[in-house]
C-alpha cells in the first residue's frame, strides 16, 4: 500500500470551549500497483478546482467537489483512516501532565547496568519531548495513534481482499517545513519504540484463513531472535505467533514530502479536512456521506474516526454534535470481514 498522511486543524486548546475544537490527522491508503495511475487521474479530476499556489486544498472545496472526490477514491479502491481529538474537552494542564508522564517513561526502565551513553541519549529524548509545545505534543500523539490504527485495522481489511498489497508499505507525510520540524523529527524517532512495544504487549489480530505471506516476508522477524530488552515486554497471547512485527522494517519507507509536489498528500488533505469539517459542523451531509464508501466498520463500541483523549477525566464526547454523522457513517461503512 501507499499511505499518504496529512493533518487538519490548529491542535490548540481554545480559550473558551463553547463548541467542538477538533483537529485531525488522516491518511489515504491506495493499492500499490495502481497508485501512479490513481494519482494521475486525481490530477485530471482536480485540475479545475480552486487551488493555492497551484496546490489543491480541501478547505477550498465545496460539498459537491468533496463528494466527487470521495466517489473517485472509492472507485479506485482507496481507503481513509483518521484520528481526531476534540481540544474543547481538554485543558492545557491535562495535556502537559500527559506529556510529562510520557517523558518519564523514556527513562523509567533504565538501570545502573545501562551504559552512560544510553542514559544520556534517553534523557535528551525526554527533554526534547518536554520542550514540545502543546500543539506539537498533541500532533505527536495523534500521528502515533493513526499509524497504530492503520496497522491494526486496515491491514486486517486489506489482507482479506488484496493480500499481496501488504508486501509493500510506503509512507509519505506532509512536511511542514524544510528541514522537517522538531515535532516531526522527534516523532520519527519515538514512533518506532512506541509501535514495537504496543505490538509486543498487544499483538495484532491474525485471521487464520488469510494469506499473510507477503506481509510476513517483508515485515516479520523471528520471535526467538528478539533482543532481551524487547523480549521482556512480549506478553503471551493466543494471537502471538512465532514471529513478531519488525517496526524498523515496517517504517523503512517513511518519507516527508512537500504537498505541492505530491498529489497523494493533496488527496490526504481533502479527506482529512472533510472529516474535520464534518465533525465541527462546517460540511453538509451531501459532502461527507460518501465517506462510508472509503472507511471500514470499526469494532463494536468504536467509531470510524478514532477520537482520542489525553485526559482521564470522564468528559465524554458522546453527546457532542458530531456523534450523529459518525454513527451514520459507521452504519454504512465497508464491512471488515469480506463476504
Short mmCIF file of C-alpha atoms in Angstrom, two decimals, residues 16-317:
data_model
loop_
_atom_site.label_atom_id
_atom_site.label_comp_id
_atom_site.label_asym_id
_atom_site.label_seq_id
_atom_site.Cartn_x
_atom_site.Cartn_y
_atom_site.Cartn_z
CA UNK A 16 -13.49 29.17 25.55
CA UNK A 17 -15.00 25.74 24.90
CA UNK A 18 -18.38 26.75 23.50
CA UNK A 19 -18.24 24.40 20.52
CA UNK A 20 -16.12 21.47 19.29
CA UNK A 21 -12.48 22.32 18.57
CA UNK A 22 -11.50 19.29 16.53
CA UNK A 23 -8.10 18.67 14.98
CA UNK A 24 -7.38 15.58 12.92
CA UNK A 25 -4.63 13.51 11.34
CA UNK A 26 -5.76 11.41 8.40
CA UNK A 27 -4.46 9.02 5.80
CA UNK A 28 -5.43 7.97 2.30
CA UNK A 29 -4.38 4.39 1.51
CA UNK A 30 -4.00 3.36 -2.14
CA UNK A 31 -3.33 -0.01 -3.79
CA UNK A 32 0.38 -0.09 -4.60
CA UNK A 33 0.26 -1.20 -8.24
CA UNK A 34 -2.48 1.27 -9.14
CA UNK A 35 -1.08 4.27 -7.23
CA UNK A 36 0.65 6.00 -10.19
CA UNK A 37 -2.49 5.75 -12.31
CA UNK A 38 -4.73 6.91 -9.43
CA UNK A 39 -2.56 9.96 -8.80
CA UNK A 40 -2.56 10.85 -12.49
CA UNK A 41 -6.35 10.57 -12.65
CA UNK A 42 -6.72 12.66 -9.50
CA UNK A 43 -4.67 15.44 -11.09
CA UNK A 44 -7.06 15.45 -14.04
CA UNK A 45 -10.12 15.37 -11.77
CA UNK A 46 -8.93 18.29 -9.65
CA UNK A 47 -7.36 20.40 -12.39
CA UNK A 48 -10.25 22.89 -12.42
CA UNK A 49 -10.72 23.04 -8.63
CA UNK A 50 -9.71 26.01 -6.50
CA UNK A 51 -6.07 25.87 -5.50
CA UNK A 52 -3.49 27.79 -3.52
CA UNK A 53 -0.11 28.29 -5.18
CA UNK A 54 -1.04 25.53 -7.59
CA UNK A 55 -1.96 23.09 -4.78
CA UNK A 56 -5.48 21.71 -4.29
CA UNK A 57 -6.67 22.40 -0.74
CA UNK A 58 -9.58 20.64 0.94
CA UNK A 59 -10.74 23.78 2.74
CA UNK A 60 -11.35 25.47 -0.62
CA UNK A 61 -13.70 22.75 -1.90
CA UNK A 62 -17.47 22.78 -1.68
CA UNK A 63 -19.73 19.84 -0.86
CA UNK A 64 -20.13 18.77 -4.49
CA UNK A 65 -16.38 18.66 -5.06
CA UNK A 66 -15.70 16.75 -1.83
CA UNK A 67 -18.44 14.29 -2.74
CA UNK A 68 -16.95 13.80 -6.20
CA UNK A 69 -13.51 13.22 -4.72
CA UNK A 70 -14.80 10.61 -2.26
CA UNK A 71 -16.65 8.82 -5.06
CA UNK A 72 -13.46 8.79 -7.12
CA UNK A 73 -11.44 7.44 -4.19
CA UNK A 74 -13.97 4.69 -3.54
CA UNK A 75 -13.99 3.64 -7.21
CA UNK A 76 -10.18 3.37 -7.08
CA UNK A 77 -10.27 1.04 -4.07
CA UNK A 78 -8.82 3.71 -1.77
CA UNK A 79 -9.37 3.81 1.98
CA UNK A 80 -9.34 6.55 4.60
CA UNK A 81 -8.17 6.31 8.21
CA UNK A 82 -8.42 9.19 10.65
CA UNK A 83 -7.56 10.05 14.26
CA UNK A 84 -9.15 13.14 15.77
CA UNK A 85 -9.15 14.98 19.08
CA UNK A 86 -11.63 17.49 20.44
CA UNK A 87 -9.49 20.01 22.29
CA UNK A 88 -12.57 21.76 23.64
CA UNK A 89 -12.74 18.78 26.03
CA UNK A 90 -9.18 19.32 27.26
CA UNK A 91 -7.22 21.71 29.44
CA UNK A 92 -3.62 22.69 28.85
CA UNK A 93 -2.68 21.40 32.31
CA UNK A 94 -4.09 17.96 31.49
CA UNK A 95 -2.13 17.72 28.26
CA UNK A 96 1.06 18.85 29.99
CA UNK A 97 0.51 16.18 32.66
CA UNK A 98 0.11 13.52 29.96
CA UNK A 99 3.25 14.83 28.27
CA UNK A 100 5.26 14.61 31.49
CA UNK A 101 4.15 11.02 32.11
CA UNK A 102 5.28 10.00 28.63
CA UNK A 103 8.61 11.80 29.08
CA UNK A 104 9.26 9.91 32.32
CA UNK A 105 8.56 6.59 30.61
CA UNK A 106 11.56 7.13 28.32
CA UNK A 107 13.97 6.63 31.25
CA UNK A 108 11.71 4.53 33.50
CA UNK A 109 13.29 1.15 32.66
CA UNK A 110 16.93 2.23 32.69
CA UNK A 111 19.15 0.89 35.47
CA UNK A 112 22.71 1.32 36.66
CA UNK A 113 23.68 -1.50 34.28
CA UNK A 114 22.96 0.66 31.24
CA UNK A 115 25.86 2.49 29.67
CA UNK A 116 26.14 6.22 30.48
CA UNK A 117 25.66 6.99 26.79
CA UNK A 118 22.30 5.22 26.89
CA UNK A 119 21.29 7.31 29.90
CA UNK A 120 22.42 10.48 28.19
CA UNK A 121 20.53 9.68 25.00
CA UNK A 122 17.33 8.79 26.85
CA UNK A 123 17.48 11.94 28.98
CA UNK A 124 18.00 14.03 25.87
CA UNK A 125 14.92 12.47 24.26
CA UNK A 126 12.84 13.05 27.38
CA UNK A 127 13.98 16.65 27.48
CA UNK A 128 13.03 17.17 23.84
CA UNK A 129 9.60 15.70 24.50
CA UNK A 130 9.05 18.01 27.48
CA UNK A 131 10.01 21.04 25.40
CA UNK A 132 7.41 20.40 22.70
CA UNK A 133 4.61 22.92 22.60
CA UNK A 134 1.13 21.73 23.49
CA UNK A 135 0.05 21.67 19.80
CA UNK A 136 3.26 19.84 18.89
CA UNK A 137 2.71 17.21 21.56
CA UNK A 138 -0.93 16.67 20.56
CA UNK A 139 0.21 16.22 16.96
CA UNK A 140 2.87 13.71 18.01
CA UNK A 141 0.31 11.58 19.88
CA UNK A 142 -2.23 11.87 17.07
CA UNK A 143 0.23 10.73 14.39
CA UNK A 144 1.29 7.75 16.52
CA UNK A 145 -2.32 6.73 17.14
CA UNK A 146 -3.05 6.97 13.42
CA UNK A 147 -0.21 4.62 12.47
CA UNK A 148 -1.26 2.11 15.09
CA UNK A 149 -4.86 2.20 13.81
CA UNK A 150 -3.68 1.61 10.24
CA UNK A 151 -1.59 -1.37 11.30
CA UNK A 152 -4.28 -2.93 13.46
CA UNK A 153 -7.32 -2.35 11.29
CA UNK A 154 -6.51 -1.54 7.69
CA UNK A 155 -4.04 -4.42 7.29
CA UNK A 156 -6.80 -6.76 8.51
CA UNK A 157 -9.17 -5.36 5.89
CA UNK A 158 -6.66 -5.44 3.03
CA UNK A 159 -5.31 -8.95 3.72
CA UNK A 160 -8.78 -10.37 3.01
CA UNK A 161 -9.02 -8.63 -0.36
CA UNK A 162 -5.56 -7.75 -1.72
CA UNK A 163 -3.04 -9.77 0.35
CA UNK A 164 -0.13 -9.05 -1.99
CA UNK A 165 -0.62 -5.33 -1.39
CA UNK A 166 0.73 -5.82 2.15
CA UNK A 167 4.14 -6.73 0.82
CA UNK A 168 4.88 -3.03 0.41
CA UNK A 169 4.09 -0.22 2.82
CA UNK A 170 5.24 3.20 1.60
CA UNK A 171 4.50 6.09 3.98
CA UNK A 172 4.51 9.71 2.79
CA UNK A 173 3.82 12.50 5.28
CA UNK A 174 3.25 16.17 4.60
CA UNK A 175 6.35 18.08 5.69
CA UNK A 176 5.53 21.34 7.46
CA UNK A 177 8.97 22.79 6.86
CA UNK A 178 12.39 22.28 5.33
CA UNK A 179 14.14 20.86 7.21
CA UNK A 180 11.35 19.00 8.99
CA UNK A 181 10.03 20.45 12.24
CA UNK A 182 11.16 19.39 15.71
CA UNK A 183 7.86 17.58 16.24
CA UNK A 184 8.32 15.62 13.01
CA UNK A 185 11.92 14.77 13.86
CA UNK A 186 11.10 13.64 17.39
CA UNK A 187 8.03 11.70 16.28
CA UNK A 188 10.05 9.88 13.60
CA UNK A 189 12.31 8.56 16.35
CA UNK A 190 9.76 7.84 19.09
CA UNK A 191 7.07 6.21 16.95
CA UNK A 192 9.22 3.12 16.36
CA UNK A 193 9.69 2.08 20.02
CA UNK A 194 6.07 3.06 20.71
CA UNK A 195 4.70 0.79 17.99
CA UNK A 196 7.18 -2.01 18.79
CA UNK A 197 6.16 -2.06 22.45
CA UNK A 198 2.47 -1.92 21.55
CA UNK A 199 2.79 -4.78 19.05
CA UNK A 200 4.53 -6.96 21.65
CA UNK A 201 2.16 -6.26 24.52
CA UNK A 202 -0.98 -6.39 22.39
CA UNK A 203 -0.22 -8.38 19.22
CA UNK A 204 -2.15 -7.57 16.07
CA UNK A 205 -5.16 -9.75 15.39
CA UNK A 206 -4.39 -12.53 12.92
CA UNK A 207 -7.02 -14.01 10.62
CA UNK A 208 -6.12 -17.67 10.27
CA UNK A 209 -7.91 -18.10 6.92
CA UNK A 210 -5.99 -15.29 5.21
CA UNK A 211 -2.72 -15.26 3.29
CA UNK A 212 -0.17 -13.17 5.22
CA UNK A 213 2.84 -14.46 3.31
CA UNK A 214 3.64 -11.16 1.55
CA UNK A 215 3.33 -9.20 4.80
CA UNK A 216 5.34 -11.72 6.81
CA UNK A 217 8.20 -11.83 4.34
CA UNK A 218 8.50 -8.04 4.37
CA UNK A 219 7.84 -7.10 7.97
CA UNK A 220 8.08 -10.04 10.38
CA UNK A 221 11.14 -11.22 12.33
CA UNK A 222 11.85 -14.41 14.27
CA UNK A 223 10.50 -14.10 17.81
CA UNK A 224 13.37 -16.18 19.16
CA UNK A 225 15.80 -13.59 17.86
CA UNK A 226 14.33 -10.75 19.89
CA UNK A 227 16.87 -8.80 21.95
CA UNK A 228 16.39 -9.09 25.71
CA UNK A 229 15.12 -5.53 26.12
CA UNK A 230 12.23 -6.31 23.74
CA UNK A 231 11.59 -9.91 24.78
CA UNK A 232 10.93 -8.71 28.32
CA UNK A 233 7.89 -6.81 27.06
CA UNK A 234 6.38 -9.57 24.93
CA UNK A 235 3.23 -10.89 26.54
CA UNK A 236 1.94 -14.41 25.85
CA UNK A 237 -1.26 -14.28 23.82
CA UNK A 238 -3.47 -16.65 21.86
CA UNK A 239 -2.75 -14.37 18.90
CA UNK A 240 1.01 -14.48 19.37
CA UNK A 241 2.83 -16.14 16.51
CA UNK A 242 6.36 -17.45 16.11
CA UNK A 243 7.34 -14.15 14.55
CA UNK A 244 6.93 -10.52 15.59
CA UNK A 245 6.31 -7.30 13.76
CA UNK A 246 9.61 -5.61 12.94
CA UNK A 247 8.84 -1.89 13.17
CA UNK A 248 12.17 -0.82 11.68
CA UNK A 249 11.38 -2.77 8.54
CA UNK A 250 7.77 -1.65 8.51
CA UNK A 251 8.70 2.05 8.63
CA UNK A 252 11.79 1.77 6.45
CA UNK A 253 9.99 3.54 3.59
CA UNK A 254 8.79 6.59 5.56
CA UNK A 255 9.33 9.98 4.00
CA UNK A 256 8.33 13.61 4.46
CA UNK A 257 7.46 15.48 1.27
CA UNK A 258 6.14 18.87 0.18
CA UNK A 259 2.42 18.60 -0.53
CA UNK A 260 2.54 20.96 -3.52
CA UNK A 261 4.65 18.35 -5.32
CA UNK A 262 2.75 15.28 -4.16
CA UNK A 263 -0.85 14.68 -5.32
CA UNK A 264 -1.23 11.84 -2.82
CA UNK A 265 -0.76 14.32 0.02
CA UNK A 266 -3.33 16.62 -1.57
CA UNK A 267 -5.76 13.68 -1.53
CA UNK A 268 -5.00 13.13 2.16
CA UNK A 269 -5.56 16.83 2.79
CA UNK A 270 -9.01 16.73 1.17
CA UNK A 271 -10.08 13.62 3.08
CA UNK A 272 -8.78 14.81 6.46
CA UNK A 273 -10.17 18.31 6.05
CA UNK A 274 -13.57 16.89 5.05
CA UNK A 275 -13.68 14.79 8.22
CA UNK A 276 -12.75 17.73 10.44
CA UNK A 277 -15.28 20.00 8.73
CA UNK A 278 -17.92 17.31 9.23
CA UNK A 279 -17.09 16.99 12.94
CA UNK A 280 -17.30 20.73 13.60
CA UNK A 281 -20.45 21.14 11.51
CA UNK A 282 -18.94 23.03 8.56
CA UNK A 283 -19.62 20.41 5.89
CA UNK A 284 -23.14 19.37 4.95
CA UNK A 285 -24.15 15.72 4.65
CA UNK A 286 -24.07 15.93 0.86
CA UNK A 287 -20.31 16.44 1.18
CA UNK A 288 -19.43 13.76 3.72
CA UNK A 289 -21.96 10.98 3.13
CA UNK A 290 -19.70 9.00 0.79
CA UNK A 291 -17.03 8.71 3.48
CA UNK A 292 -18.85 5.47 4.26
CA UNK A 293 -17.53 4.04 0.97
CA UNK A 294 -13.88 4.56 1.97
CA UNK A 295 -13.98 3.85 5.71
CA UNK A 296 -14.18 0.47 7.43
CA UNK A 297 -16.63 -0.50 10.13
CA UNK A 298 -14.79 -0.48 13.50
CA UNK A 299 -15.10 -2.83 16.43
CA UNK A 300 -18.36 -2.70 18.37
CA UNK A 301 -18.46 0.38 20.57
CA UNK A 302 -15.96 2.31 18.46
CA UNK A 303 -16.36 4.94 15.76
CA UNK A 304 -15.00 5.11 12.22
CA UNK A 305 -12.94 8.14 13.29
CA UNK A 306 -10.71 7.33 16.26
CA UNK A 307 -11.47 10.01 18.84
CA UNK A 308 -8.52 10.14 21.22
CA UNK A 309 -8.27 11.84 24.61
CA UNK A 310 -5.28 12.96 26.65
CA UNK A 311 -7.15 13.09 29.93
CA UNK A 312 -8.57 10.53 32.34
CA UNK A 313 -11.45 12.81 33.27
CA UNK A 314 -14.89 11.39 32.41
CA UNK A 315 -15.62 14.20 29.94
CA UNK A 316 -17.34 12.20 27.19
CA UNK A 317 -17.76 13.41 23.63
#
